[in-house]
């Protein structure tokens, strides 16, 4: 199957979890009238009511069985919830259904997808975008605009499924990037999970000091604000992310603490040349990014 | 002398260095017509020409001797340049001149101010604001708006000088905060210098990994962008800052690496309860800041 068996515009899309990611997906598809209909599985009754009332989804319920109607199921729950839901989905989804997820780590999810019945079409997905605010209220149909969107096919995934999900990604305004799940997890450990760990440790360090001096946070300006922003992220989601990518994340944190210790040594030794060489290399690199 | 000997509106203000900070000060005073005139010492001829042409300063030159005209001198150069300029200033400024600086560390500067002739009125200053872009082109008259602005008087500083500089700070739209120089340096090590070190070490870590996998920066999204932003700061300025606050900065970095190592251990041990307890404490604290 090199061509998709059906087109997105004719498909019923089942979204599991109307949080920041799932809610933004529902909004993006609905605003673009990109698919036939959306059915949503969401445990929060108020969120379901709003999504129905605003005609974003055609049907909504708390039971995963609702995805039996879907041609494409997108799991948009925290990573370990996705790992729990995948086996249940195998007993619910109809033959030929594309099963995708939006989890931030991919290796464990792709392994769990491997165990799905043969008549399902699994593929991992990870949009490289986010906000520190979580939940339906933060959802935004333009969240995926211009973002890289990683797709991690399994060996069993049909070429047509890769083509279909790539088209879906392009429809959302994002750029599809097909990657091996293990490579994805190694990369995001440094590019995404490490920044979160640094933000959290910065707040913990400053908070310790604030116990001895109440002015610590009074002197925290835009630099502290930007570096610490991610610490306010949804910790349930981030805990899952870190624990399902533990080896890579621990390695990235330890590499970074070595660089930090080296900086502390250079500063303590008043080694100006050594310090400036480290800082300059990072400054030049950073200025070349995000133009 | 509990009252200032002169008013800001009658004063000639000498600004040494028309970079981001000095240039923003010149613009802020000039836009508000807050003082009688501004004279500037700046080594870049093009910057001097622009400041004169746009009528921001009345006079500009490369020689520090120009500040002989000033009633208030503000040193807005990197910290170690300030340390070099202070003794020269002692031979140039006229009696009763208020000598202030905008350096990011205060203990060494205040110690050097202690050696100024008795007929000068020194006080340290540090506006808690900034940008990662440096220089005259980045200067902005609204830079100080709403920022905390630390003033560090010496034992010898007259009450009238504290009152005068507090009024200057309020005129800039900032909030004066009178602090001991050593306490200032301890606080900013955690609130400002540590965030810079984390940003720089993050870029170094990611850059190492980018040598093995060219997609590392392709997957760097808004989280990485925010945490790494400060790494692009002016490294000459930041090198001075770190090296003139070395003990405090090294301590803050080492405290933070201990917290990071603790996170790596919890992640590696799959200690979910321990990990969430650390992350939640930081998340709650961060959400309470910057409302």
Coordinates of C-alpha atoms in Angstrom, one line a residue:
Chain A
X1 CA 0.0 0.0 0.0
X2 CA 2.1 2.9 -1.3
X3 CA -0.9 5.3 -1.6
X4 CA -3.2 6.1 1.3
X5 CA -6.4 4.0 1.3
X6 CA -8.5 7.1 2.0
X7 CA -8.1 10.9 1.9
X8 CA -8.0 13.2 5.0
X9 CA -11.1 15.1 3.8
X10 CA -13.1 11.9 3.8
X11 CA -11.8 10.7 7.1
X12 CA -13.3 10.6 10.6
X13 CA -10.5 11.6 13.0
X14 CA -10.6 10.4 16.5
X15 CA -8.6 12.5 19.0
X16 CA -7.9 11.0 22.4
X17 CA -7.3 13.9 24.9
X18 CA -8.4 17.5 24.3
X19 CA -5.5 19.1 26.1
X20 CA -3.0 21.6 24.7
X21 CA -1.9 19.2 21.9
X22 CA -5.2 17.3 21.2
X23 CA -7.2 20.5 21.5
X24 CA -5.0 22.4 19.2
X25 CA -5.2 19.5 16.7
X26 CA -9.0 19.6 16.9
X27 CA -9.0 23.3 16.4
X28 CA -6.6 23.2 13.5
X29 CA -8.5 20.5 11.6
X30 CA -11.9 22.1 12.3
X31 CA -10.8 25.7 11.3
X32 CA -9.4 24.3 8.0
X33 CA -12.4 21.9 7.5
X34 CA -9.7 19.4 6.8
X35 CA -11.5 16.2 7.6
X36 CA -15.1 14.8 7.4
X37 CA -15.6 14.8 11.2
X38 CA -13.9 14.7 14.5
X39 CA -14.8 12.5 17.4
X40 CA -13.1 13.1 20.7
X41 CA -12.4 11.1 23.8
X42 CA -11.9 13.4 26.8
X43 CA -12.5 12.7 30.5
X44 CA -13.3 16.3 31.4
X45 CA -17.1 16.9 30.9
X46 CA -16.8 20.7 30.7
X47 CA -14.2 20.4 27.9
X48 CA -16.4 17.9 26.0
X49 CA -19.4 20.2 26.3
X50 CA -17.4 23.2 25.0
X51 CA -15.9 21.3 22.1
X52 CA -19.4 20.1 21.1
X53 CA -21.0 23.5 21.6
X54 CA -18.4 25.3 19.5
X55 CA -18.9 22.6 16.7
X56 CA -15.3 21.7 16.9
X57 CA -16.1 18.0 17.3
X58 CA -19.1 16.1 16.1
X59 CA -19.2 13.7 19.0
X60 CA -17.4 13.5 22.3
X61 CA -17.4 11.0 25.2
X62 CA -15.3 9.7 28.0
X63 CA -15.0 6.1 26.7
X64 CA -12.2 5.1 24.4
X65 CA -14.6 2.8 22.6
X66 CA -15.8 5.9 20.7
X67 CA -12.7 5.6 18.4
X68 CA -14.3 2.6 16.8
X69 CA -15.8 5.2 14.4
X70 CA -12.5 6.7 13.4
X71 CA -10.3 6.1 10.3
X72 CA -7.4 7.9 12.0
X73 CA -6.9 7.8 15.8
X74 CA -4.5 10.4 17.3
X75 CA -3.5 9.7 20.9
X76 CA -2.8 13.1 22.6
X77 CA -2.5 12.1 26.2
X78 CA 0.7 12.0 28.4
X79 CA 3.3 9.4 27.2
X80 CA 2.6 6.7 29.8
X81 CA -1.2 7.1 29.3
X82 CA -0.5 6.5 25.6
X83 CA 1.4 3.3 26.6
X84 CA -1.7 2.2 28.6
X85 CA -4.2 3.1 25.9
X86 CA -2.5 1.5 22.9
X87 CA -3.4 -2.1 23.9
X88 CA -7.0 -1.1 24.6
X89 CA -7.1 0.6 21.2
X90 CA -6.1 -2.6 19.5
X91 CA -9.4 -4.1 20.7
X92 CA -11.5 -1.2 19.6
X93 CA -10.3 0.4 16.3
X94 CA -11.6 -1.0 13.0
X95 CA -9.5 -2.6 10.3
X96 CA -7.2 -0.2 8.4
X97 CA -7.3 2.5 11.0
X98 CA -4.2 4.7 11.2
X99 CA -3.0 4.9 14.8
X100 CA -0.9 7.9 15.6
X101 CA 0.2 9.7 18.7
X102 CA 1.6 13.1 19.7
X103 CA 3.8 12.0 22.6
X104 CA 7.1 13.7 23.3
X105 CA 9.2 10.5 23.5
X106 CA 8.9 7.8 20.8
X107 CA 10.9 4.7 21.4
X108 CA 8.7 3.1 24.1
X109 CA 5.5 4.2 22.2
X110 CA 6.8 2.7 18.9
X111 CA 7.6 -0.6 20.8
X112 CA 4.1 -0.7 22.2
X113 CA 2.7 0.1 18.7
X114 CA 4.6 -3.0 17.4
X115 CA 2.2 -5.2 19.5
X116 CA -1.0 -3.8 17.8
X117 CA -3.0 -6.1 15.6
X118 CA -1.8 -6.5 12.1
X119 CA -4.9 -4.8 10.6
X120 CA -4.0 -1.5 12.2
X121 CA -1.6 1.1 10.8
X122 CA 0.6 2.6 13.6
X123 CA 3.0 5.5 13.3
X124 CA 4.5 7.7 15.9
X125 CA 4.3 11.5 15.8
X126 CA 5.8 14.4 17.7
X127 CA 5.1 18.1 16.9
X128 CA 8.1 20.2 18.0
X129 CA 6.0 23.0 19.5
X130 CA 4.4 23.7 22.9
X131 CA 3.6 26.2 25.5
X132 CA 4.2 26.2 29.3
X133 CA 0.4 26.4 29.7
X134 CA -1.4 23.1 29.5
X135 CA -4.9 22.0 28.8
X136 CA -7.9 22.8 26.6
X137 CA -7.9 26.5 27.5
X138 CA -4.4 26.9 26.1
X139 CA -5.3 25.1 22.8
X140 CA -4.6 27.1 19.7
X141 CA -5.2 26.1 16.1
X142 CA -2.1 27.8 14.9
X143 CA 0.2 26.0 17.5
X144 CA 1.7 23.7 14.8
X145 CA 2.4 26.5 12.3
X146 CA 6.0 26.4 11.0
X147 CA 7.0 23.7 13.6
X148 CA 9.0 20.6 12.7
X149 CA 6.7 17.6 13.1
X150 CA 8.5 14.3 13.6
X151 CA 7.0 11.1 12.2
X152 CA 8.4 7.7 13.4
X153 CA 7.2 4.9 11.2
X154 CA 7.6 1.2 12.3
X155 CA 9.1 -1.4 10.0
X156 CA 5.5 -2.6 9.5
X157 CA 4.1 0.9 8.7
X158 CA 2.9 1.1 5.0
X159 CA 4.3 3.8 2.8
X160 CA 0.7 5.0 2.3
X161 CA 0.4 5.7 6.0
X162 CA 3.6 7.7 6.0
X163 CA 2.2 9.7 3.0
X164 CA -1.2 10.2 4.7
X165 CA 0.3 11.4 8.0
X166 CA 2.8 13.7 6.2
X167 CA -0.2 15.3 4.3
X168 CA -1.9 15.7 7.7
X169 CA 1.2 17.4 9.1
X170 CA 1.4 19.8 6.1
X171 CA -2.3 20.6 6.5
X172 CA -1.6 21.7 10.0
X173 CA 1.1 24.1 8.7
X174 CA 4.0 22.1 10.1
X175 CA 7.0 20.4 8.4
X176 CA 7.1 16.6 8.4
X177 CA 10.4 15.0 9.3
X178 CA 10.6 11.2 9.2
X179 CA 13.0 9.8 11.8
X180 CA 13.9 6.6 13.6
X181 CA 12.3 6.6 17.1
X182 CA 15.6 6.0 18.9
X183 CA 17.3 8.8 17.1
X184 CA 14.4 11.1 17.8
X185 CA 14.7 10.3 21.6
X186 CA 18.4 11.0 21.6
X187 CA 18.0 14.3 19.9
X188 CA 15.1 15.6 22.0
X189 CA 16.9 14.7 25.2
X190 CA 19.4 17.5 24.4
X191 CA 17.1 19.8 22.4
X192 CA 14.0 19.7 24.6
X193 CA 14.2 17.6 27.8
X194 CA 17.6 19.1 29.0
X195 CA 16.3 22.7 28.7
X196 CA 13.3 21.7 30.9
X197 CA 15.6 20.2 33.5
X198 CA 17.8 23.3 33.5
X199 CA 14.8 25.6 34.0
X200 CA 13.5 23.5 36.8
X201 CA 17.0 23.2 38.6
X202 CA 17.4 27.0 38.2
X203 CA 14.1 27.7 40.0
X204 CA 15.1 25.1 42.7
X205 CA 18.5 26.8 43.2
X206 CA 17.1 30.3 43.4
X207 CA 14.3 29.1 45.7
X208 CA 16.9 27.7 48.1
X209 CA 18.6 31.0 48.2
X210 CA 15.4 32.9 48.5
X211 CA 14.9 31.2 51.9
X212 CA 18.0 33.1 53.1
X213 CA 17.3 36.4 51.3
X214 CA 13.9 37.5 50.3
X215 CA 15.2 39.8 47.6
X216 CA 16.4 37.0 45.3
X217 CA 13.2 37.0 43.2
X218 CA 12.9 40.8 43.4
X219 CA 16.1 41.0 41.4
X220 CA 15.1 38.3 38.9
X221 CA 14.7 40.1 35.5
X222 CA 14.1 39.0 31.9
X223 CA 17.1 36.7 31.8
X224 CA 15.8 34.6 34.8
X225 CA 12.3 34.8 33.4
X226 CA 13.3 33.3 30.0
X227 CA 15.6 30.6 31.3
X228 CA 13.1 29.5 34.0
X229 CA 9.9 29.7 31.9
X230 CA 9.8 25.9 31.1
X231 CA 9.8 25.0 34.8
X232 CA 6.1 26.0 34.9
X233 CA 5.3 23.2 32.4
X234 CA 2.8 20.5 33.1
X235 CA 4.8 18.2 35.5
X236 CA 2.7 15.1 34.9
X237 CA 3.4 15.3 31.2
X238 CA 7.1 16.2 31.7
X239 CA 7.6 13.5 34.3
X240 CA 6.3 10.9 31.8
X241 CA 8.6 12.4 29.1
X242 CA 11.7 12.2 31.3
X243 CA 10.9 8.7 32.7
X244 CA 10.3 7.2 29.2
X245 CA 13.6 8.7 27.9
X246 CA 15.6 8.2 31.1
X247 CA 18.9 7.0 29.7
X248 CA 19.2 9.8 27.1
X249 CA 18.0 12.5 29.5
X250 CA 20.3 11.4 32.3
X251 CA 23.2 11.4 29.8
X252 CA 22.3 14.9 28.5
X253 CA 22.0 16.3 32.0
X254 CA 25.3 14.8 33.1
X255 CA 27.1 16.2 29.9
X256 CA 25.7 19.6 30.7
X257 CA 26.7 19.5 34.4
X258 CA 30.3 18.7 33.2
X259 CA 30.2 21.8 31.1
X260 CA 28.8 23.8 34.0
X261 CA 31.5 22.5 36.4
X262 CA 34.1 23.5 33.8
X263 CA 32.7 27.0 33.6
X264 CA 32.7 27.2 37.5
X265 CA 36.4 26.1 37.5
X266 CA 37.4 28.6 34.9
X267 CA 35.6 31.4 36.8
X268 CA 37.1 30.4 40.1
X269 CA 40.6 30.2 38.6
X270 CA 40.1 33.6 36.9
X271 CA 41.1 32.0 33.6
X272 CA 39.8 34.7 31.4
X273 CA 41.1 33.3 28.1
X274 CA 39.7 29.8 28.8
X275 CA 36.3 31.3 30.0
X276 CA 35.9 33.6 27.0
X277 CA 36.8 30.8 24.6
X278 CA 33.9 28.7 26.0
X279 CA 31.4 31.6 26.1
X280 CA 32.3 32.8 22.6
X281 CA 31.9 29.4 21.0
X282 CA 28.4 29.2 22.6
X283 CA 27.5 32.8 21.7
X284 CA 28.5 32.4 18.0
X285 CA 26.5 29.1 17.8
X286 CA 23.5 30.7 19.5
X287 CA 23.5 33.7 17.2
X288 CA 23.5 31.5 14.2
X289 CA 20.2 29.8 15.3
X290 CA 16.7 31.2 15.3
X291 CA 17.2 34.0 12.8
Chain B
X1 CA 24.3 66.9 53.1
X2 CA 20.9 65.3 53.4
X3 CA 19.5 67.1 50.4
X4 CA 21.1 67.0 46.9
X5 CA 23.4 70.0 46.2
X6 CA 21.8 70.4 42.8
X7 CA 18.7 69.3 40.8
X8 CA 18.9 66.8 37.9
X9 CA 17.2 69.3 35.6
X10 CA 20.1 71.8 36.2
X11 CA 22.8 69.2 35.9
X12 CA 25.3 68.3 33.2
X13 CA 25.3 64.4 33.0
X14 CA 28.5 62.8 31.7
X15 CA 27.9 59.3 30.3
X16 CA 31.0 57.1 29.7
X17 CA 30.2 54.5 27.1
X18 CA 27.3 54.7 24.7
X19 CA 26.6 51.0 24.5
X20 CA 23.3 49.3 25.3
X21 CA 23.2 50.7 28.9
X22 CA 24.8 54.1 28.4
X23 CA 23.0 54.7 25.1
X24 CA 19.7 53.8 26.6
X25 CA 20.4 56.2 29.5
X26 CA 21.3 59.0 27.1
X27 CA 18.1 58.4 25.1
X28 CA 15.9 58.2 28.3
X29 CA 17.3 61.4 29.7
X30 CA 17.1 63.2 26.3
X31 CA 13.6 62.0 25.5
X32 CA 12.4 63.3 28.9
X33 CA 14.5 66.5 28.8
X34 CA 15.4 65.4 32.3
X35 CA 18.8 67.2 32.6
X36 CA 20.5 70.4 31.3
X37 CA 22.8 68.7 29.0
X38 CA 24.6 65.4 28.3
X39 CA 28.2 65.0 27.4
X40 CA 29.4 61.5 26.3
X41 CA 32.7 59.7 26.3
X42 CA 32.7 57.1 23.6
X43 CA 35.5 55.5 21.6
X44 CA 33.5 54.7 18.5
X45 CA 33.5 57.8 16.2
X46 CA 30.4 56.7 14.3
X47 CA 28.4 56.3 17.5
X48 CA 29.6 59.8 18.7
X49 CA 28.6 61.3 15.3
X50 CA 25.1 59.8 15.5
X51 CA 24.5 60.8 19.1
X52 CA 25.5 64.4 18.2
X53 CA 23.6 64.5 15.0
X54 CA 20.4 63.3 16.7
X55 CA 20.9 66.0 19.4
X56 CA 20.9 63.3 22.1
X57 CA 24.2 64.6 23.5
X58 CA 25.5 68.2 23.5
X59 CA 29.2 67.1 23.2
X60 CA 31.0 63.9 22.6
X61 CA 34.6 62.8 22.5
X62 CA 36.9 59.9 23.0
X63 CA 38.8 61.3 26.0
X64 CA 37.7 60.7 29.6
X65 CA 38.8 64.3 30.4
X66 CA 35.5 65.5 28.9
X67 CA 33.7 64.5 32.2
X68 CA 35.4 67.5 33.9
X69 CA 32.3 69.4 32.7
X70 CA 29.8 66.9 34.4
X71 CA 28.0 67.3 37.7
X72 CA 27.0 63.6 37.5
X73 CA 29.3 61.0 35.8
X74 CA 27.8 57.6 34.9
X75 CA 30.2 54.9 33.9
X76 CA 28.5 52.5 31.5
X77 CA 31.4 50.4 30.4
X78 CA 32.1 46.7 31.1
X79 CA 32.9 46.1 34.8
X80 CA 36.7 45.8 34.5
X81 CA 36.8 48.9 32.3
X82 CA 34.9 50.7 35.1
X83 CA 37.6 49.5 37.6
X84 CA 40.3 50.9 35.3
X85 CA 38.4 54.2 34.7
X86 CA 37.6 55.1 38.3
X87 CA 41.2 56.1 39.3
X88 CA 41.4 58.3 36.1
X89 CA 38.1 59.9 37.0
X90 CA 39.5 60.9 40.4
X91 CA 42.0 63.1 38.6
X92 CA 39.4 64.7 36.2
X93 CA 36.0 65.2 37.8
X94 CA 35.3 68.5 39.6
X95 CA 34.5 68.8 43.3
X96 CA 31.1 67.6 44.3
X97 CA 30.6 65.5 41.2
X98 CA 28.4 62.4 41.8
X99 CA 30.1 59.3 40.4
X100 CA 27.8 56.4 39.5
X101 CA 28.2 53.3 37.4
X102 CA 25.9 50.8 35.7
X103 CA 28.0 47.7 36.2
X104 CA 26.4 44.3 36.8
X105 CA 28.6 43.4 39.8
X106 CA 29.1 45.9 42.7
X107 CA 31.5 44.7 45.4
X108 CA 34.8 45.4 43.4
X109 CA 33.4 48.6 42.0
X110 CA 32.4 49.9 45.4
X111 CA 35.8 49.0 46.8
X112 CA 37.5 51.0 43.9
X113 CA 35.1 53.9 44.5
X114 CA 36.3 53.9 48.2
X115 CA 39.7 55.2 46.9
X116 CA 38.2 58.2 45.1
X117 CA 39.2 61.7 46.4
X118 CA 37.0 62.9 49.3
X119 CA 35.5 65.7 47.2
X120 CA 33.7 63.2 44.9
X121 CA 30.4 61.5 45.7
X122 CA 30.5 57.9 44.6
X123 CA 27.5 55.4 44.5
X124 CA 27.1 52.1 42.7
X125 CA 24.2 51.4 40.4
X126 CA 22.8 48.4 38.6
X127 CA 19.6 48.5 36.5
X128 CA 18.1 45.0 36.5
X129 CA 17.2 45.0 32.8
X130 CA 19.0 44.1 29.5
X131 CA 18.8 42.5 26.1
X132 CA 21.0 39.9 24.5
X133 CA 21.8 42.5 21.8
X134 CA 24.6 44.9 22.8
X135 CA 25.8 48.3 21.6
X136 CA 24.4 51.7 20.6
X137 CA 22.2 50.2 17.9
X138 CA 20.3 48.2 20.6
X139 CA 19.9 51.2 22.9
X140 CA 16.3 52.0 23.9
X141 CA 15.0 54.9 26.0
X142 CA 12.4 52.7 27.5
X143 CA 14.9 49.9 28.6
X144 CA 14.7 50.9 32.3
X145 CA 10.9 51.1 32.4
X146 CA 9.5 49.1 35.4
X147 CA 12.9 47.5 36.2
X148 CA 14.4 47.3 39.6
X149 CA 17.4 49.6 39.8
X150 CA 19.8 48.7 42.6
X151 CA 21.8 51.5 44.3
X152 CA 24.8 50.6 46.4
X153 CA 26.0 53.5 48.5
X154 CA 29.3 53.5 50.3
X155 CA 29.7 54.4 54.0
X156 CA 31.0 57.8 52.9
X157 CA 28.1 58.4 50.4
X158 CA 26.0 61.5 51.5
X159 CA 22.3 61.0 52.0
X160 CA 21.8 63.7 49.4
X161 CA 23.6 61.6 46.8
X162 CA 21.3 58.6 47.5
X163 CA 18.3 61.0 47.2
X164 CA 19.6 62.5 43.9
X165 CA 20.3 59.1 42.3
X166 CA 17.0 57.7 43.5
X167 CA 15.3 60.6 41.8
X168 CA 17.3 59.9 38.6
X169 CA 16.2 56.2 38.7
X170 CA 12.5 57.2 39.1
X171 CA 12.9 59.6 36.2
X172 CA 14.0 56.7 34.1
X173 CA 10.8 54.8 35.0
X174 CA 12.6 52.3 37.2
X175 CA 12.3 51.4 40.9
X176 CA 15.3 52.3 43.2
X177 CA 16.3 49.6 45.6
X178 CA 19.1 50.5 48.0
X179 CA 21.3 47.5 48.8
X180 CA 24.7 46.5 50.3
X181 CA 27.1 45.7 47.4
X182 CA 28.0 42.3 48.7
X183 CA 24.4 41.3 49.2
X184 CA 23.7 42.5 45.7
X185 CA 26.5 40.3 44.3
X186 CA 25.3 37.2 46.1
X187 CA 21.7 37.7 44.9
X188 CA 22.5 38.4 41.2
X189 CA 24.8 35.3 41.1
X190 CA 21.7 33.2 41.4
X191 CA 19.1 35.5 39.7
X192 CA 21.2 36.7 36.7
X193 CA 24.7 35.1 36.3
X194 CA 23.6 31.5 36.9
X195 CA 20.9 31.8 34.2
X196 CA 23.5 33.0 31.7
X197 CA 25.9 30.1 32.6
X198 CA 23.0 27.6 32.1
X199 CA 22.1 29.1 28.7
X200 CA 25.8 28.9 27.6
X201 CA 26.3 25.4 28.9
X202 CA 23.1 24.3 27.1
X203 CA 24.3 25.5 23.8
X204 CA 27.7 23.9 24.4
X205 CA 26.1 20.6 25.2
X206 CA 23.7 20.7 22.2
X207 CA 26.6 21.7 20.0
X208 CA 28.7 18.7 21.0
X209 CA 25.8 16.4 20.1
X210 CA 25.2 18.3 16.8
X211 CA 28.6 17.1 15.7
X212 CA 27.3 13.5 15.8
X213 CA 23.8 14.3 14.5
X214 CA 23.0 17.3 12.3
X215 CA 19.3 17.3 13.2
X216 CA 19.9 18.4 16.9
X217 CA 19.3 22.0 16.1
X218 CA 16.5 21.2 13.6
X219 CA 14.5 19.9 16.5
X220 CA 15.3 22.8 18.8
X221 CA 11.9 24.5 19.4
X222 CA 10.7 27.4 21.6
X223 CA 11.9 25.7 24.8
X224 CA 15.5 25.5 23.7
X225 CA 15.2 29.0 22.2
X226 CA 14.1 30.6 25.5
X227 CA 16.5 28.7 27.7
X228 CA 19.5 29.4 25.4
X229 CA 18.7 33.0 24.5
X230 CA 21.2 34.6 27.1
X231 CA 24.1 32.6 25.6
X232 CA 24.1 35.1 22.7
X233 CA 24.9 38.0 25.2
X234 CA 28.0 40.2 24.8
X235 CA 30.7 37.8 26.1
X236 CA 33.2 40.6 26.9
X237 CA 30.7 42.1 29.3
X238 CA 29.6 38.8 30.7
X239 CA 33.2 37.6 31.2
X240 CA 33.8 40.7 33.3
X241 CA 30.7 40.1 35.3
X242 CA 31.5 36.4 36.0
X243 CA 35.2 37.2 36.9
X244 CA 34.3 40.0 39.3
X245 CA 31.8 37.9 41.1
X246 CA 33.7 34.6 40.9
X247 CA 33.1 33.1 44.3
X248 CA 29.3 33.7 44.3
X249 CA 28.9 32.6 40.7
X250 CA 31.0 29.4 41.2
X251 CA 28.9 28.6 44.3
X252 CA 25.6 29.2 42.4
X253 CA 26.7 27.0 39.5
X254 CA 27.8 24.2 41.9
X255 CA 24.5 24.4 43.8
X256 CA 22.7 24.1 40.5
X257 CA 24.8 21.2 39.2
X258 CA 23.9 19.3 42.5
X259 CA 20.2 19.8 41.8
X260 CA 20.7 18.7 38.2
X261 CA 22.6 15.6 39.3
X262 CA 19.8 14.8 41.7
X263 CA 17.3 15.1 38.9
X264 CA 19.4 12.8 36.7
X265 CA 19.6 10.2 39.5
X266 CA 15.8 10.3 40.1
X267 CA 15.2 9.9 36.4
X268 CA 17.7 7.1 36.1
X269 CA 16.2 5.3 39.1
X270 CA 12.7 5.8 37.7
X271 CA 11.8 7.3 41.0
X272 CA 8.5 8.9 39.9
X273 CA 7.4 10.2 43.3
X274 CA 10.8 11.8 44.0
X275 CA 11.0 13.3 40.6
X276 CA 7.5 14.8 40.6
X277 CA 8.1 16.2 44.1
X278 CA 11.1 18.2 42.8
X279 CA 9.5 19.2 39.5
X280 CA 6.2 20.2 41.2
X281 CA 8.0 22.4 43.8
X282 CA 9.8 24.3 41.0
X283 CA 6.6 24.5 38.9
X284 CA 4.6 26.0 41.7
X285 CA 7.3 28.5 42.5
X286 CA 7.8 29.6 38.9
X287 CA 4.0 30.0 38.3
X288 CA 3.9 32.4 41.3
X289 CA 6.5 34.6 39.7
X290 CA 6.2 37.0 36.7
X291 CA 2.4 37.3 36.7

